[in-house]
Coordinates of C-alpha atoms in Angstrom, one line a residue:
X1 CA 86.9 49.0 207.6
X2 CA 88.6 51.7 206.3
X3 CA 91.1 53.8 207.4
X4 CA 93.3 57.2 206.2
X5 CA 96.7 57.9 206.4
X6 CA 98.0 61.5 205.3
X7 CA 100.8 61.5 202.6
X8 CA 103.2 64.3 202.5
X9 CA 100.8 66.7 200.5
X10 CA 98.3 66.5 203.6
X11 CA 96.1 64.3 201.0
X12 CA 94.4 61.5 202.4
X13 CA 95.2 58.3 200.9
X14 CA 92.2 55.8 202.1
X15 CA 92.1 52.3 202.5
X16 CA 89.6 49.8 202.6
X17 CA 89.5 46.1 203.7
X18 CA 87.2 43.1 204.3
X19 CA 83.9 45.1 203.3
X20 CA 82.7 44.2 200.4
X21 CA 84.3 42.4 197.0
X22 CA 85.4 45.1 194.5
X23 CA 84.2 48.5 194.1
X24 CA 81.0 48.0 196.8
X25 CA 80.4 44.5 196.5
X26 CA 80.5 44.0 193.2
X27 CA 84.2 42.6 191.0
X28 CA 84.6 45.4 188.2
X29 CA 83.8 49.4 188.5
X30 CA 80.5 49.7 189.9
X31 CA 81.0 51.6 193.2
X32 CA 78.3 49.9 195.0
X33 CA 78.0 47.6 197.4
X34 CA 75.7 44.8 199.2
X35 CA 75.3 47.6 201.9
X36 CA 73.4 51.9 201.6
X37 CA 71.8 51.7 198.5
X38 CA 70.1 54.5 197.7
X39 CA 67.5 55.1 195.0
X40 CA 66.7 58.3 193.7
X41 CA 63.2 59.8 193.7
X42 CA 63.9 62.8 191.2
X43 CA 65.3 59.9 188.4
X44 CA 61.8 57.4 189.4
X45 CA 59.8 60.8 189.4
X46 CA 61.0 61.5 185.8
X47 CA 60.5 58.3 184.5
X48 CA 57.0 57.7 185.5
X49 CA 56.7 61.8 183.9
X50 CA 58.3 60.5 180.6
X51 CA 56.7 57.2 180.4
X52 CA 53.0 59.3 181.1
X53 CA 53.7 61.7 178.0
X54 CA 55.0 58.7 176.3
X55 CA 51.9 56.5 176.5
X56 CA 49.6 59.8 175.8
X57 CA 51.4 60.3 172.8
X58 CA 50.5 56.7 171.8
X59 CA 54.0 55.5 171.0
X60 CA 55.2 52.3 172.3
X61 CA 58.8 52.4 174.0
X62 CA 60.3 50.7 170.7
X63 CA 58.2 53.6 168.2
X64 CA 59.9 56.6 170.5
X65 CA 63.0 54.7 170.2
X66 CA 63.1 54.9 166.4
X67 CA 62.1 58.7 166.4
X68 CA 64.7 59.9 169.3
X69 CA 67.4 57.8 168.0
X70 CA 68.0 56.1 171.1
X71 CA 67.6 51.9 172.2
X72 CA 64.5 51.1 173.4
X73 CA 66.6 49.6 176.4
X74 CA 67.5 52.8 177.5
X75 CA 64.0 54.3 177.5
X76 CA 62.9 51.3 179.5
X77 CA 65.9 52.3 181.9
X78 CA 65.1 55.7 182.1
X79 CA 61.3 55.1 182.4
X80 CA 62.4 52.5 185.6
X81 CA 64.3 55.6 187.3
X82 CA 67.2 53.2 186.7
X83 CA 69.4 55.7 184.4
X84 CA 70.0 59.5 183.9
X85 CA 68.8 61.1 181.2
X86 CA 71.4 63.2 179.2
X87 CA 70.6 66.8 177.3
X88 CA 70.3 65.1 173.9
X89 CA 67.8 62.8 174.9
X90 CA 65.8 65.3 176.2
X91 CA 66.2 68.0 173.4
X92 CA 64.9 64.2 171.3
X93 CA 62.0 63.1 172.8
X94 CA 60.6 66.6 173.8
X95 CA 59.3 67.6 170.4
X96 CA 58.1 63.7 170.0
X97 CA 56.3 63.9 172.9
X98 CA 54.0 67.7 172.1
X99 CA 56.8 70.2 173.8
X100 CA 55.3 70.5 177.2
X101 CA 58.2 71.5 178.2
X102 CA 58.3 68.7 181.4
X103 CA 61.6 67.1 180.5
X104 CA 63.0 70.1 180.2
X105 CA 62.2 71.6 183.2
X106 CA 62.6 68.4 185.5
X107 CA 66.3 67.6 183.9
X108 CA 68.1 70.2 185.6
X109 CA 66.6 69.1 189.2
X110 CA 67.5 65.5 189.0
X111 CA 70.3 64.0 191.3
X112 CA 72.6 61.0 191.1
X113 CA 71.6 59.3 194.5
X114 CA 73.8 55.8 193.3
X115 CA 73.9 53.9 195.7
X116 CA 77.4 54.1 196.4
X117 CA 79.3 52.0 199.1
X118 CA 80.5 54.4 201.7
X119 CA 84.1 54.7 201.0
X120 CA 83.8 54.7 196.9
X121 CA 82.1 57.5 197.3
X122 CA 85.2 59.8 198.0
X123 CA 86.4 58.1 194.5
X124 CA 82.5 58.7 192.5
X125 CA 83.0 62.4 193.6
X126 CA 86.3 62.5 191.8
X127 CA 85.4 60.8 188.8
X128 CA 82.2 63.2 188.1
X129 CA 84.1 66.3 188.5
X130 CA 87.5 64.7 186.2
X131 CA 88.6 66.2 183.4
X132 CA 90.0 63.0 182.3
X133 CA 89.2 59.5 183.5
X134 CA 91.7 56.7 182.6
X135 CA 91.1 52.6 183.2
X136 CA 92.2 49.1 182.6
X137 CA 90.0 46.2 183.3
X138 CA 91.3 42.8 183.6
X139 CA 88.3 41.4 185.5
X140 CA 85.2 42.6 182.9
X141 CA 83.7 45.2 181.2
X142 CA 84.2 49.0 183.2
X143 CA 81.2 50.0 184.8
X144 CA 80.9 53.1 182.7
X145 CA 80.7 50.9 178.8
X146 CA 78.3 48.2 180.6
X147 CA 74.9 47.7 179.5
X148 CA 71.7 47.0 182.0
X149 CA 71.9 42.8 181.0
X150 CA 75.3 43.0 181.6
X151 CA 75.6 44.6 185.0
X152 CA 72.7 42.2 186.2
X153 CA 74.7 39.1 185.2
X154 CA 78.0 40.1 186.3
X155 CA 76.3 41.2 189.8
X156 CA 74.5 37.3 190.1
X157 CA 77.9 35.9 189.4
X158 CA 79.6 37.2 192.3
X159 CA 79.0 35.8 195.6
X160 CA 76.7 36.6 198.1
X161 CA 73.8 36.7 195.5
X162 CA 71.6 40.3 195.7
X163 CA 68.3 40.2 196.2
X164 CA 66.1 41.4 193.7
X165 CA 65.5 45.0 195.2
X166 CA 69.4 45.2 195.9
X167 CA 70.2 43.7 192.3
X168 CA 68.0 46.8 191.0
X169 CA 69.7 49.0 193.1
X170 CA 73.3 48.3 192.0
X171 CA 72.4 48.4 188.3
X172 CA 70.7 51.8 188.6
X173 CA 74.2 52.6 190.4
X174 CA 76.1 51.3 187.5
X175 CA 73.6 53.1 185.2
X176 CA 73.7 56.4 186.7
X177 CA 77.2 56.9 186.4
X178 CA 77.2 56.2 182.4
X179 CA 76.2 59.9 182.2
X180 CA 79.9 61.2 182.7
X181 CA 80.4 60.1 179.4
X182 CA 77.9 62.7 177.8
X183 CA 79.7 65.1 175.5
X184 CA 77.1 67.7 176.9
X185 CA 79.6 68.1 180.0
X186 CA 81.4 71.5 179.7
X187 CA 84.4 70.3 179.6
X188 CA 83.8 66.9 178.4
X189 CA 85.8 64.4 180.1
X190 CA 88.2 62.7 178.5
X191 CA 88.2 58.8 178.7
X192 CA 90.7 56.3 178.0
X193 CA 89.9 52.7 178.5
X194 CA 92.1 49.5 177.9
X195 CA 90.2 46.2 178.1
X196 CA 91.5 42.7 177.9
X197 CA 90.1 40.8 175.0
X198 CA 89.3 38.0 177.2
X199 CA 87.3 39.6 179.1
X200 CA 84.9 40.0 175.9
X201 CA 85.7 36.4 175.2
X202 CA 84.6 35.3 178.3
X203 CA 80.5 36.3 177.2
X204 CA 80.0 37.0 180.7
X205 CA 75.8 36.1 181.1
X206 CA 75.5 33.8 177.8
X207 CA 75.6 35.0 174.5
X208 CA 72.5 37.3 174.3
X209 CA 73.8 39.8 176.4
X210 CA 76.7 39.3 174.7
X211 CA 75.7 40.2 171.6
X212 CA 73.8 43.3 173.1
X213 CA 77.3 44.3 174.9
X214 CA 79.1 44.4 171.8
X215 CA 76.5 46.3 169.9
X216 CA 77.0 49.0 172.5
X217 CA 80.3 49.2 172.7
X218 CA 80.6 50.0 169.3
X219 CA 77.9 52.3 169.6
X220 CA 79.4 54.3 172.7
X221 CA 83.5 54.0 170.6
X222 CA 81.8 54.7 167.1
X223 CA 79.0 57.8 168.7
X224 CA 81.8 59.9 171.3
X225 CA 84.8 61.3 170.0
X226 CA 85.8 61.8 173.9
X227 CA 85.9 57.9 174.1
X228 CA 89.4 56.3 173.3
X229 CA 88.9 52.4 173.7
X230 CA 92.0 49.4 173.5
X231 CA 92.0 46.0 173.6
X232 CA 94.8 44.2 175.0
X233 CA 95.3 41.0 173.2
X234 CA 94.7 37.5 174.1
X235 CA 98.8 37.2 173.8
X236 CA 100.9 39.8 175.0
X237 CA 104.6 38.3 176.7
X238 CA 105.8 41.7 178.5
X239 CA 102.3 42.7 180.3
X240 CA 102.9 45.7 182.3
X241 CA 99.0 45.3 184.2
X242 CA 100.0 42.2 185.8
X243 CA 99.4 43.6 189.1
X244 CA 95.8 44.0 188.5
X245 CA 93.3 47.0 187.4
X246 CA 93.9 50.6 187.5
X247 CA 91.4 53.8 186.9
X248 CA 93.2 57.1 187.1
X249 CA 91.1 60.6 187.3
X250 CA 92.6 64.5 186.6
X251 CA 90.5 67.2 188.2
X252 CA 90.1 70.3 186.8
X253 CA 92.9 71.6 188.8
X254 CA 95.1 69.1 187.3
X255 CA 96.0 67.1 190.3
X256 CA 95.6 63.2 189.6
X257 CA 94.4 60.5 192.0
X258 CA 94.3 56.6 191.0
X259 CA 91.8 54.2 192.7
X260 CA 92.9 50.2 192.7
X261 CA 91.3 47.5 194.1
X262 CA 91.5 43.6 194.2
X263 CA 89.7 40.9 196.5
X264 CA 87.7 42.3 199.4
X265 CA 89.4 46.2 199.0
X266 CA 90.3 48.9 197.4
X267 CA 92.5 51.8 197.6
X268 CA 92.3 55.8 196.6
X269 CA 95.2 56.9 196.2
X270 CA 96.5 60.3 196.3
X271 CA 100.7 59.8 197.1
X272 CA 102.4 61.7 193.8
X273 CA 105.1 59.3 194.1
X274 CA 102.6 56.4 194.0
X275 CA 100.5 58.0 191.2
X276 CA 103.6 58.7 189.0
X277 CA 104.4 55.1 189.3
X278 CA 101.1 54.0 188.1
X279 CA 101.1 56.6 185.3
X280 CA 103.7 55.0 184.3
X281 CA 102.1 51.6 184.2
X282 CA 99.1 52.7 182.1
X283 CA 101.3 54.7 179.6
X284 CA 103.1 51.2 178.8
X285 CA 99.9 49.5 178.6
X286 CA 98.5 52.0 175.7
X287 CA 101.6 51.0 174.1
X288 CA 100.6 47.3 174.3
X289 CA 97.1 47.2 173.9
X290 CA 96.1 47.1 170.5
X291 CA 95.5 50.8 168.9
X292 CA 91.7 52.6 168.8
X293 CA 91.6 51.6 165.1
X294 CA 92.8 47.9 165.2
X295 CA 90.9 47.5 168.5
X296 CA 87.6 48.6 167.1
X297 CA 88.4 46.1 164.1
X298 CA 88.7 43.2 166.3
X299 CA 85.4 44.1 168.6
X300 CA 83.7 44.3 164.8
X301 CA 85.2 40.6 163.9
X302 CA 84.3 39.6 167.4
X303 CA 80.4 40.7 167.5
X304 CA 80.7 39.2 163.5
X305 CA 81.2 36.0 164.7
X306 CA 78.6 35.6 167.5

């Protein structure tokens, strides 16, 4: 259950224990859990609207996909109500698609209903409204650089095993939340991630979806200057992430919270003592991780090799 107690700023620093694995019920930045999905209407509603215009049009998902310049994954995603649309795909597939003006319209009116376990959410709230979002990930690929292949086989690896309505609800969580990374966002946030290598190494659901994974990760690195990625190398002696995964948000006011989490809970943290002490942490590991440049060379040698 989870429980608050007030720090010295009056902020409430809120933790959470023996409800679900990770961030809600799944190991690794998805903010959902086994338990108060919710599915959004207005995303379904404009995926049924862009698949209608799509099929009138008499283009095939993998045909609009070549003229809008985006994977035909993420049309099927979008079509399924299982992923947000961003402004650049609709400014893309509007003129494809006879400039009804339906995308448009609807974009503005669609909501991120993600499915959230009820005490993430305080933490989801944060991170869409951050001016800069900061993580290491020891366990697997963040949340926010998954792809749809990915998210489904890290959430059947982790016991209990979803159903298939609650396995389609947590990657339309996971899914949802990729559209923080937009450069559209006024400001754009600002994203910092540090990844263990072996966590690629691993090729977490076989090597298909490996292989898709890497393709885009280099696409997201290689396509948004707001993305700063790092891989921490298979050796590293002095580690300073030993105690486990960190993601750090700024709001626009400048005041920084850090949400942690290991087996069975998690913690939002809001203590400035605590959060200097963690800033700290993740300043040392940029300094250990491999650099943007030399990481992106080793994820190009890696997906080389599959």
């Amino acid at each position: 259950m989870a429980y608050g107690n007030t720090d010295n700023n009056g902020e409430v620093n809120v933790e959470v224990n023996g409800e679900v694995n990770g961030e809600g019920g799944e190991v690794g930045g998805g903010g959902f859990a086994c338990g108060e999905p919710e599915a959004s209407a207005s995303l379904r509603a404009f995926g049924a609207v862009l698949q209608a215009l799509r099929e009138h049009a008499g283009f095939s998902r993998e045909e609009l996909a070549e003229i809008v310049r985006f994977s035909k994954h993420t049309i099927a995603s979008i079509e399924q109500g299982r992923r947000m649309p961003d402004d650049e795909f609709v400014a893309r597939a509007e003129p494809a698609l006879g400039n009804t003006g339906a995308l448009r319209r609807a974009l503005p009116h669609l909501t991120r209903q993600p499915g959230l376990a009820r005490w993430f959410r305080r933490w989801a709230r944060l991170e869409a409204e951050a001016i800069s979002l900061y993580t290491y990930e020891c366990r697997l690929v963040p949340g926010l650089l998954q792809t749809e292949a990915y998210a489904r086989a890290v959430s059947l690896s982790v016991p209990p095993v979803p159903d298939a309505v609650t396995l389609d609800q947590r990657v339309s969580a996971r899914l949802a939340r990729q559209e923080l990374m937009s450069v559209k966002r006024k400001p754009p946030t600002a994203f910092s991630f540090i990844v263990e290598q072996a966590v690629l190494e691993r090729h977490t659901g076989g090597e298909d979806v490996t292989r898709e994974l890497f393709d885009h990760l280099l696409e997201v690195i290689e396509g948004n200057w707001n993305v700063e990625f790092q891989l921490m190398p298979l050796r590293q002696p002095v580690h300073a992430g030993l105690d486990g995964p960190l993601m750090l948000a700024e709001t626009t006011d400048n005041r920084w919270y850090v949400y942690s989490e290991g087996q069975n809970n998690g913690r939002l943290i809001a203590d400035a003592k605590e959060i200097s002490v963690l800033q700290q942490r993740y300043a040392k590991l940029r300094s250990q991780a491999l650099t943007p440049a030399d990481s992106l060379g080793l994820l190009k040698r890696m997906r080389g090799a599959l």
